[in-house]
Every structure is written in C-alpha cells, then in structure tokens.
C-alpha cells in the first residue's frame, strides 16, 4: 500500500487548511492509499540554528521531533502540504519545519548524497488558503514550496489556492471548493498510480 504524507501546519484544528487537506487525503484513501498526517503545530522542535554540523554528513544534530519526520519523508510515496496564509506567506510553523531541511540541502549539494535520489523525484502537492481575495497572497508561499521541493528532490505536481476564507470552517460554505480539492487529490493519486 502506498503512503501519502500529509503536513498540516495550522494551529487551528478543523480550520480551513485542515478541512481542505482532509478532503485531499480522503481522495487518496478512496484510491487505496494510506495517509499519515503530521501536525506541525503539535511538534516540539526548534528552528534551524545554522550550526552547520549537518555539512559533515547531511544529518541534523538537533534532537527533537524533526528526527521522526526525516525518515517518514524518505519512506512515503508522495507529499501534500496545506498552509494558511499569514502575513502574505506560509505560516511560521511550516516555514520553521522547512528550514530544518537545511541538512538535506547539504546532503544534496555539498555531499552529493541526497536522501531521496534525484531521479526518484517524489511527487508533491501544495494547498494554501487565505482571507484576502488577492491573487498574490499565495504566490510567496508557493514560491517557497517550489524551492523546498527542489531541495528535497520532490516535484510539485500541482497546487490549489483558495482566497476569501477567514473564519474557522468557512470553506464548508462552498461545497464546490471541497469538491475541487477532492478531485485534485484523486487526479494527483491517479497520475502517480499510472506512472507505477
Ligand atoms: C497571524 C495571521 C496572519 C494572517 N495574515 C493573512 C494574510 O496576510 N493574508 C490573508 O489572506 N489571510 C491572512 N490571515 C487569515 C488566514 O489565512 C485565514 O483565516 C485562513 O482561513 C486560516 O486558515 P486555517 O483555518 O487553516 O488556520 C492571517 C491569519 C492570522 C492568524
């Protein structure tokens, strides 16, 4: 059984990004995949300390909950992240999580021993949701995801951005948004299954 790793960084359980992520993941489960969710806000971890100890072997020496994340990314078959927009970007929890992959940057570029081989190109998907109805509000977050995926040898297969949703559960008012997210999940999984 293939595994989709879902990264949920919002502190608001059952909030808009959570609901969209669940819908995306429901499509994966309906397609016979297993889903494992990481709730970033519940993790105990520090931001990258720029100690550069990872330059030696590509491994982070900071012993906290991030240590359980690295092997999960390696062993999963695909990755989906869903973030609320805060101050025009992804939320701080997700950015802090991403920065802890500096060790993978060293593994790939300095040591030439990436944890996921370059040609494996694991598939990934990004969902973001914000209150303000301006297109550029998701662009900063999507740009960071592109850089992140490139560094960890994932391919951004697609993304969804929803604007105009602020209160907890607002996305439930628009069933077509949930349907679009479910369909995106189904298509994402189908494209991976097709490739074998
Ligand atoms: C600290 C903070 C900053 C925010 N900044 C923005 C913003 O810059 N642009 C925007 O569109 N929405 C902004 N929002 C609104 C959230 O993106 C919106 O409420 C979203 O639906 C929250 O998703 P969640 O329910 O998954 O947490 C902000 C919310 C918070 C708490």
Coordinates of N, CA and C and ligand atoms in Angstrom, one line a residue:
X1 N 0.8 -1.2 0.0 CA 0.0 0.0 0.0 C 0.9 1.3 0.0
X2 N 0.6 2.2 -0.9 CA 1.4 3.4 -1.0 C 0.9 4.4 0.1
X3 N 1.9 5.2 0.5 CA 1.6 6.2 1.6 C 1.7 7.6 1.2
X4 N 0.7 8.4 1.5 CA 0.7 9.9 1.3 C 1.0 10.5 2.7
X5 N 2.0 11.3 2.7 CA 2.3 12.0 3.9 C 1.7 13.4 3.9
X6 N 0.9 13.7 4.8 CA 0.2 15.0 4.8 C 0.7 15.9 5.9
X7 N 1.1 17.1 5.5 CA 1.7 18.0 6.5 C 0.7 19.1 6.8
X8 N 0.2 19.2 8.1 CA -0.8 20.1 8.5 C -0.2 21.1 9.5
X9 N 0.1 22.3 9.0 CA 0.8 23.3 9.9 C -0.1 24.2 10.7
X10 N -1.4 24.3 10.4 CA -2.2 25.3 11.1 C -2.4 24.9 12.6
X11 N -2.4 26.0 13.4 CA -2.7 25.7 14.8 C -4.2 25.4 15.0
X12 N -5.0 25.8 14.0 CA -6.4 25.7 14.2 C -6.9 24.3 13.6
X13 N -7.1 23.4 14.6 CA -7.6 22.0 14.2 C -9.0 22.2 13.6
X14 N -9.3 21.6 12.5 CA -10.6 21.7 11.9 C -10.8 23.0 11.2
X15 N -9.7 23.8 11.0 CA -9.7 25.1 10.3 C -9.8 24.8 8.8
X16 N -9.6 25.9 8.1 CA -9.8 25.8 6.6 C -8.8 25.0 5.9
X17 N -7.5 25.2 6.2 CA -6.5 24.4 5.6 C -6.6 22.9 6.0
X18 N -7.0 22.7 7.2 CA -7.2 21.3 7.7 C -8.3 20.6 7.0
X19 N -9.4 21.3 6.8 CA -10.5 20.7 6.1 C -10.2 20.4 4.6
X20 N -9.4 21.3 4.0 CA -9.0 21.1 2.6 C -8.1 19.9 2.5
X21 N -7.2 19.8 3.5 CA -6.2 18.7 3.5 C -6.9 17.4 3.7
X22 N -7.9 17.4 4.6 CA -8.6 16.2 4.8 C -9.3 15.7 3.6
X23 N -9.9 16.6 2.8 CA -10.6 16.3 1.6 C -9.7 15.7 0.6
X24 N -8.5 16.3 0.5 CA -7.5 15.8 -0.5 C -7.1 14.4 -0.1
X25 N -6.9 14.2 1.2 CA -6.4 12.9 1.7 C -7.5 11.8 1.6
X26 N -8.8 12.3 1.8 CA -9.9 11.3 1.6 C -9.9 10.7 0.2
X27 N -9.5 11.5 -0.8 CA -9.4 11.0 -2.1 C -8.3 10.0 -2.2
X28 N -7.2 10.2 -1.5 CA -6.1 9.2 -1.5 C -6.6 7.9 -0.9
X29 N -7.3 8.0 0.2 CA -7.7 6.8 0.9 C -8.7 6.1 0.0
X30 N -9.6 6.8 -0.6 CA -10.6 6.2 -1.5 C -9.9 5.5 -2.7
X31 N -8.7 5.9 -3.0 CA -7.9 5.3 -4.1 C -7.0 4.2 -3.6
X32 N -7.2 3.8 -2.3 CA -6.5 2.7 -1.8 C -5.1 3.0 -1.1
X33 N -4.9 4.3 -0.9 CA -3.6 4.7 -0.3 C -3.8 4.9 1.2
X34 N -2.7 4.7 1.9 CA -2.7 5.0 3.4 C -2.2 6.5 3.5
X35 N -2.8 7.2 4.5 CA -2.5 8.6 4.8 C -1.9 8.7 6.2
X36 N -0.8 9.4 6.3 CA -0.2 9.7 7.6 C -0.1 11.2 7.7
X37 N -0.7 11.7 8.8 CA -0.7 13.2 8.9 C 0.3 13.6 10.0
X38 N 1.1 14.7 9.7 CA 2.0 15.3 10.7 C 1.4 16.6 11.0
X39 N 1.0 16.8 12.3 CA 0.5 18.1 12.8 C 1.7 18.9 13.3
X40 N 2.2 19.8 12.5 CA 3.4 20.6 12.8 C 3.3 21.4 14.1
X41 N 2.1 22.0 14.3 CA 1.9 22.8 15.5 C 2.0 22.0 16.8
X42 N 1.8 20.7 16.7 CA 1.9 19.9 17.9 C 3.3 19.4 18.2
X43 N 4.1 19.5 17.2 CA 5.5 19.0 17.3 C 6.3 19.9 18.2
X44 N 7.3 19.3 18.9 CA 8.2 20.1 19.7 C 9.5 20.1 18.9
X45 N 9.8 21.3 18.4 CA 11.1 21.4 17.6 C 11.5 22.8 17.5
X46 N 12.8 23.0 17.3 CA 13.4 24.3 17.3 C 13.6 24.8 15.8
X47 N 13.7 26.1 15.6 CA 14.1 26.5 14.2 C 15.6 26.1 14.0
X48 N 16.0 26.0 12.7 CA 17.4 25.7 12.3 C 18.3 26.7 13.1
X49 N 19.3 26.2 13.7 CA 20.3 27.0 14.4 C 21.5 27.4 13.6
X50 N 21.5 27.1 12.3 CA 22.6 27.4 11.4 C 24.0 27.0 12.0
X51 N 24.0 25.9 12.7 CA 25.3 25.4 13.3 C 26.2 24.8 12.3
X52 N 25.6 24.4 11.1 CA 26.3 23.8 10.0 C 27.0 22.4 10.4
X53 N 26.5 21.8 11.5 CA 27.0 20.5 11.8 C 26.6 19.5 10.7
X54 N 25.5 19.8 10.1 CA 24.9 18.9 9.1 C 25.8 18.9 7.8
X55 N 26.7 19.9 7.7 CA 27.5 19.9 6.5 C 28.4 18.7 6.4
X56 N 28.7 18.0 7.6 CA 29.6 16.8 7.6 C 28.9 15.6 7.0
X57 N 27.6 15.3 7.4 CA 27.0 14.1 6.9 C 25.5 14.3 6.5
X58 N 25.1 15.5 6.4 CA 23.7 15.7 5.9 C 22.7 15.5 7.0
X59 N 23.1 15.2 8.2 CA 22.1 14.9 9.3 C 22.1 16.0 10.3
X60 N 20.9 16.3 10.8 CA 20.7 17.4 11.7 C 21.0 16.8 13.1
X61 N 21.8 17.6 13.9 CA 22.1 17.1 15.2 C 21.1 17.5 16.3
X62 N 20.2 18.4 15.9 CA 19.2 18.9 17.0 C 18.2 17.7 17.2
X63 N 18.3 17.2 18.4 CA 17.4 16.1 18.8 C 16.1 16.5 19.3
X64 N 15.1 16.5 18.4 CA 13.8 16.9 18.7 C 12.8 16.2 17.8
X65 N 11.6 16.6 17.7 CA 10.6 15.8 16.9 C 10.9 15.8 15.4
X66 N 11.7 16.7 14.9 CA 12.0 16.6 13.5 C 12.7 15.3 13.1
X67 N 13.4 14.7 14.1 CA 14.1 13.5 13.8 C 13.2 12.3 13.3
X68 N 11.9 12.4 13.7 CA 11.0 11.4 13.3 C 10.4 11.7 11.9
X69 N 10.6 13.0 11.5 CA 10.0 13.4 10.2 C 10.9 12.9 9.0
X70 N 12.2 13.1 9.2 CA 13.1 12.8 8.0 C 12.8 11.4 7.4
X71 N 12.8 10.3 8.3 CA 12.6 9.0 7.6 C 11.2 8.9 7.0
X72 N 10.2 9.6 7.6 CA 8.9 9.5 7.0 C 8.8 10.1 5.6
X73 N 9.6 11.2 5.4 CA 9.6 11.8 4.1 C 10.2 10.8 3.1
X74 N 11.3 10.1 3.6 CA 12.0 9.2 2.7 C 11.1 8.0 2.3
X75 N 10.4 7.5 3.3 CA 9.6 6.3 3.0 C 8.3 6.5 2.4
X76 N 7.8 7.7 2.4 CA 6.4 7.9 1.9 C 6.5 8.0 0.3
X77 N 5.4 7.8 -0.3 CA 5.4 7.8 -1.8 C 5.0 9.2 -2.4
X78 N 4.4 10.0 -1.6 CA 4.0 11.4 -2.0 C 3.8 12.3 -0.8
X79 N 3.8 13.6 -1.1 CA 3.7 14.5 0.0 C 2.7 15.6 -0.3
X80 N 1.8 16.0 0.6 CA 0.9 17.1 0.4 C 1.0 18.0 1.6
X81 N 1.1 19.3 1.4 CA 1.2 20.3 2.5 C 0.0 21.3 2.3
X82 N -0.6 21.7 3.4 CA -1.7 22.7 3.3 C -1.5 23.7 4.4
X83 N -1.3 25.0 3.9 CA -1.0 26.0 4.9 C -2.0 27.2 4.8
X84 N -2.3 27.8 6.0 CA -3.0 29.1 5.9 C -2.0 30.2 5.5
X85 N -2.5 31.2 4.9 CA -1.6 32.4 4.6 C -1.5 33.2 5.8
X86 N -0.3 33.6 6.2 CA -0.2 34.6 7.3 C 0.8 35.6 6.9
X87 N 0.5 36.9 7.0 CA 1.3 38.0 6.5 C 1.9 37.7 5.2
X88 N 1.1 37.3 4.3 CA 1.5 37.1 2.9 C 2.3 35.9 2.5
X89 N 2.5 35.0 3.5 CA 3.3 33.8 3.2 C 2.7 32.6 3.8
X90 N 3.4 31.5 3.8 CA 3.0 30.3 4.5 C 3.1 30.6 6.0
X91 N 2.5 29.8 6.9 CA 2.6 30.2 8.3 C 3.9 29.8 8.9
X92 N 4.2 30.4 10.0 CA 5.6 30.3 10.6 C 5.9 28.8 11.0
X93 N 4.9 28.1 11.4 CA 5.1 26.7 11.7 C 5.7 25.9 10.5
X94 N 5.1 26.2 9.4 CA 5.6 25.4 8.2 C 6.9 25.9 7.7
X95 N 7.2 27.2 7.8 CA 8.5 27.7 7.4 C 9.6 27.2 8.3
X96 N 9.3 27.1 9.6 CA 10.3 26.6 10.6 C 10.6 25.1 10.2
X97 N 9.5 24.4 9.9 CA 9.6 23.0 9.5 C 10.5 22.8 8.3
X98 N 10.3 23.7 7.3 CA 11.0 23.6 6.0 C 12.5 24.0 6.2
X99 N 12.8 25.0 7.1 CA 14.2 25.4 7.3 C 15.0 24.2 7.9
X100 N 14.3 23.3 8.6 CA 15.1 22.2 9.2 C 15.5 21.2 8.2
X101 N 15.2 21.5 6.9 CA 15.7 20.6 5.8 C 17.0 21.2 5.2
X102 N 17.6 22.1 5.9 CA 18.9 22.6 5.5 C 20.0 21.5 5.4
X103 N 19.8 20.5 6.3 CA 20.7 19.3 6.3 C 20.5 18.6 5.0
X104 N 19.3 18.5 4.4 CA 19.1 17.8 3.1 C 19.7 18.7 2.0
X105 N 19.8 20.0 2.2 CA 20.4 20.9 1.2 C 21.9 20.5 1.2
X106 N 22.5 20.3 2.3 CA 23.9 20.0 2.4 C 24.1 18.6 1.8
X107 N 23.2 17.6 2.1 CA 23.3 16.3 1.5 C 23.3 16.3 0.0
X108 N 22.4 17.1 -0.5 CA 22.3 17.2 -2.0 C 23.4 17.9 -2.7
X109 N 23.7 19.1 -2.2 CA 24.6 20.0 -3.0 C 26.1 19.9 -2.6
X110 N 26.3 19.7 -1.3 CA 27.8 19.6 -0.9 C 28.3 18.2 -0.9
X111 N 27.5 17.3 -0.3 CA 27.9 15.9 -0.2 C 27.6 15.1 -1.4
X112 N 26.7 15.6 -2.2 CA 26.2 14.8 -3.4 C 25.6 13.4 -3.0
X113 N 25.0 13.4 -1.8 CA 24.4 12.2 -1.4 C 23.0 12.5 -0.9
X114 N 22.1 12.9 -1.8 CA 20.7 13.2 -1.3 C 20.0 12.0 -0.7
X115 N 19.1 12.3 0.3 CA 18.4 11.2 0.9 C 17.4 10.6 0.0
X116 N 16.8 11.4 -0.9 CA 16.0 10.9 -2.0 C 16.7 11.1 -3.3
X117 N 17.0 10.0 -4.0 CA 17.8 10.2 -5.3 C 17.1 11.2 -6.2
X118 N 17.9 11.9 -6.9 CA 17.4 13.0 -7.9 C 16.4 12.4 -8.9
X119 N 16.7 11.2 -9.4 CA 15.8 10.7 -10.4 C 14.5 10.1 -9.8
X120 N 14.5 9.9 -8.5 CA 13.2 9.4 -7.9 C 12.1 10.4 -7.9
X121 N 12.5 11.7 -7.8 CA 11.5 12.8 -8.0 C 10.2 12.5 -7.4
X122 N 10.1 12.4 -6.1 CA 8.9 12.1 -5.4 C 7.8 13.2 -5.7
X123 N 6.6 12.8 -5.9 CA 5.5 13.8 -6.2 C 5.0 14.6 -5.0
X124 N 4.7 15.8 -5.2 CA 4.2 16.6 -4.1 C 3.1 17.6 -4.5
X125 N 2.3 18.1 -3.6 CA 1.2 18.9 -3.9 C 1.1 20.0 -2.8
X126 N 0.6 21.2 -3.1 CA 0.5 22.3 -2.1 C -0.9 22.9 -2.2
X127 N -1.4 23.1 -1.0 CA -2.7 23.8 -0.9 C -2.5 25.0 0.0
X128 N -3.0 26.2 -0.4 CA -3.0 27.3 0.6 C -4.3 28.0 0.6
X129 N -4.6 28.6 1.8 CA -5.9 29.3 1.9 C -5.7 30.5 2.8
X130 N -6.3 31.6 2.3 CA -6.2 32.9 3.0 C -7.5 33.7 3.0
X131 N -7.5 34.7 3.8 CA -8.7 35.5 3.9 C -8.9 36.5 2.8
X132 N -7.7 37.1 2.4 CA -7.8 38.2 1.5 C -7.9 37.7 0.0
X133 N -8.8 38.4 -0.7 CA -9.0 37.9 -2.1 C -8.1 38.5 -3.1
X134 N -6.8 38.4 -2.8 CA -5.8 38.9 -3.8 C -4.9 37.8 -4.2
X135 N -4.7 37.7 -5.5 CA -4.1 36.5 -6.1 C -2.6 36.3 -5.5
X136 N -1.9 37.5 -5.4 CA -0.5 37.4 -5.0 C -0.3 36.8 -3.6
X137 N -1.4 36.7 -2.8 CA -1.2 36.2 -1.4 C -0.8 34.8 -1.3
X138 N -1.0 34.0 -2.3 CA -0.5 32.6 -2.2 C 0.9 32.5 -3.0
X139 N 1.2 33.5 -3.7 CA 2.4 33.3 -4.6 C 3.7 33.1 -3.8
X140 N 3.8 33.9 -2.7 CA 5.0 33.8 -1.9 C 5.2 32.4 -1.3
X141 N 4.1 31.9 -0.8 CA 4.1 30.6 -0.2 C 4.4 29.5 -1.2
X142 N 3.8 29.6 -2.4 CA 4.0 28.6 -3.5 C 5.5 28.7 -3.9
X143 N 6.1 29.9 -3.9 CA 7.5 30.0 -4.3 C 8.4 29.3 -3.3
X144 N 8.1 29.4 -2.1 CA 8.9 28.7 -1.1 C 8.8 27.2 -1.2
X145 N 7.6 26.7 -1.5 CA 7.3 25.3 -1.7 C 8.2 24.8 -2.9
X146 N 8.2 25.6 -3.9 CA 9.0 25.1 -5.1 C 10.5 24.9 -4.7
X147 N 11.0 25.9 -4.0 CA 12.4 25.8 -3.6 C 12.6 24.6 -2.7
X148 N 11.7 24.4 -1.7 CA 11.7 23.3 -0.8 C 11.7 22.0 -1.5
X149 N 10.8 21.8 -2.4 CA 10.6 20.6 -3.2 C 11.9 20.3 -4.0
X150 N 12.4 21.3 -4.6 CA 13.6 21.2 -5.4 C 14.8 20.6 -4.5
X151 N 14.9 21.2 -3.3 CA 16.0 20.8 -2.5 C 15.8 19.4 -1.9
X152 N 14.6 18.9 -1.8 CA 14.4 17.5 -1.2 C 14.0 16.5 -2.3
X153 N 14.3 16.9 -3.6 CA 14.0 16.1 -4.7 C 12.6 15.6 -4.8
X154 N 11.7 16.5 -4.7 CA 10.3 16.3 -4.9 C 9.9 17.2 -6.1
X155 N 8.8 16.7 -6.8 CA 8.3 17.5 -7.9 C 6.9 18.1 -7.5
X156 N 6.7 19.4 -7.7 CA 5.4 20.0 -7.4 C 4.5 19.7 -8.5
X157 N 3.6 18.7 -8.3 CA 2.7 18.2 -9.4 C 1.6 19.1 -9.6
X158 N 1.2 19.9 -8.5 CA 0.1 20.8 -8.6 C -0.1 21.6 -7.3
X159 N -1.0 22.6 -7.4 CA -1.3 23.4 -6.2 C -2.7 23.9 -6.3
X160 N -3.2 24.3 -5.2 CA -4.5 24.9 -5.2 C -4.4 26.1 -4.2
X161 N -5.0 27.2 -4.6 CA -5.0 28.3 -3.7 C -6.5 28.9 -3.6
X162 N -6.9 29.0 -2.3 CA -8.3 29.5 -2.1 C -8.2 30.8 -1.3
X163 N -8.9 31.8 -1.7 CA -8.9 33.1 -1.0 C -10.3 33.5 -0.6
X164 N -10.4 34.3 0.4 CA -11.7 34.7 0.9 C -12.3 33.9 2.0
X165 N -11.5 33.1 2.6 CA -11.9 32.2 3.7 C -11.1 32.5 5.0
X166 N -11.9 33.0 6.0 CA -11.2 33.5 7.2 C -11.6 32.8 8.5
X167 N -12.9 32.8 8.7 CA -13.4 32.1 10.0 C -13.2 30.6 9.9
X168 N -13.0 30.0 11.0 CA -12.8 28.6 11.1 C -14.0 27.9 10.4
X169 N -13.7 27.0 9.5 CA -14.8 26.2 8.8 C -15.4 27.0 7.6
X170 N -15.0 28.1 7.3 CA -15.6 28.9 6.2 C -15.6 28.1 4.9
X171 N -14.7 27.3 4.6 CA -14.6 26.5 3.3 C -15.8 25.6 3.2
X172 N -16.4 25.2 4.3 CA -17.6 24.3 4.3 C -18.8 25.0 3.6
X173 N -18.8 26.3 3.6 CA -19.9 27.0 3.0 C -19.9 26.8 1.5
X174 N -18.8 26.5 0.9 CA -18.7 26.3 -0.5 C -18.3 24.9 -0.9
X175 N -19.4 24.1 -1.1 CA -19.1 22.6 -1.4 C -18.3 22.4 -2.6
X176 N -18.3 23.4 -3.6 CA -17.5 23.2 -4.8 C -16.0 23.3 -4.5
X177 N -15.7 24.0 -3.5 CA -14.2 24.1 -3.1 C -13.8 22.8 -2.6
X178 N -14.6 22.1 -1.8 CA -14.2 20.8 -1.2 C -14.2 19.8 -2.4
X179 N -15.2 19.9 -3.3 CA -15.2 19.0 -4.4 C -14.0 19.2 -5.3
X180 N -13.6 20.4 -5.5 CA -12.4 20.7 -6.4 C -11.1 20.1 -5.7
X181 N -11.1 20.2 -4.4 CA -9.9 19.7 -3.6 C -9.9 18.1 -3.7
X182 N -11.1 17.5 -3.5 CA -11.2 16.1 -3.6 C -10.7 15.6 -5.0
X183 N -11.2 16.3 -6.0 CA -10.9 15.9 -7.4 C -9.4 16.1 -7.6
X184 N -8.8 17.1 -7.1 CA -7.3 17.3 -7.3 C -6.6 16.2 -6.6
X185 N -7.1 15.8 -5.4 CA -6.4 14.6 -4.7 C -6.5 13.4 -5.5
X186 N -7.7 13.1 -6.1 CA -7.9 11.9 -6.9 C -7.0 11.9 -8.1
X187 N -7.0 13.1 -8.8 CA -6.1 13.2 -10.0 C -4.7 13.0 -9.7
X188 N -4.3 13.6 -8.6 CA -2.8 13.5 -8.2 C -2.5 12.0 -7.9
X189 N -3.3 11.4 -7.2 CA -3.0 9.9 -6.9 C -3.1 9.1 -8.2
X190 N -4.1 9.4 -9.0 CA -4.2 8.6 -10.2 C -3.0 8.8 -11.1
X191 N -2.4 10.0 -11.2 CA -1.3 10.2 -12.0 C 0.0 9.4 -11.5
X192 N 0.0 9.3 -10.2 CA 1.2 8.6 -9.6 C 1.0 7.1 -9.8
X193 N -0.2 6.6 -9.6 CA -0.5 5.2 -9.8 C -0.3 4.8 -11.3
X194 N -0.6 5.7 -12.2 CA -0.4 5.4 -13.6 C 1.1 5.3 -14.0
X195 N 1.9 6.1 -13.3 CA 3.3 6.0 -13.6 C 3.9 4.8 -13.0
X196 N 3.2 4.1 -12.1 CA 3.7 2.9 -11.5 C 4.4 3.1 -10.2
Ligands
LIG1 C1 -1.4 35.8 12.1 C2 -2.3 35.7 11.0 C3 -1.9 36.4 9.8 C4 -2.8 36.4 8.7 N1 -2.4 37.0 7.5 C5 -3.1 36.9 6.4 C6 -2.6 37.4 5.2 O1 -1.6 38.0 5.1 N2 -3.3 37.2 4.0 C7 -4.5 36.5 4.1 O2 -5.1 36.3 3.0 N3 -5.0 36.0 5.2 C8 -4.3 36.1 6.4 N4 -4.7 35.5 7.6 C9 -6.0 34.8 7.6 C10 -5.9 33.3 7.4 O3 -5.1 33.0 6.3 C11 -7.3 32.7 7.3 O4 -8.0 32.9 8.5 C12 -7.2 31.2 7.0 O5 -8.5 30.7 6.6 C13 -6.7 30.4 8.2 O6 -6.6 29.0 7.9 P1 -6.7 27.9 9.0 O7 -8.2 27.9 9.4 O8 -6.3 26.7 8.3 O9 -5.8 28.2 10.1 C14 -4.0 35.6 8.7 C15 -4.3 34.9 9.9 C16 -3.5 35.0 11.0 C17 -3.9 34.2 12.3

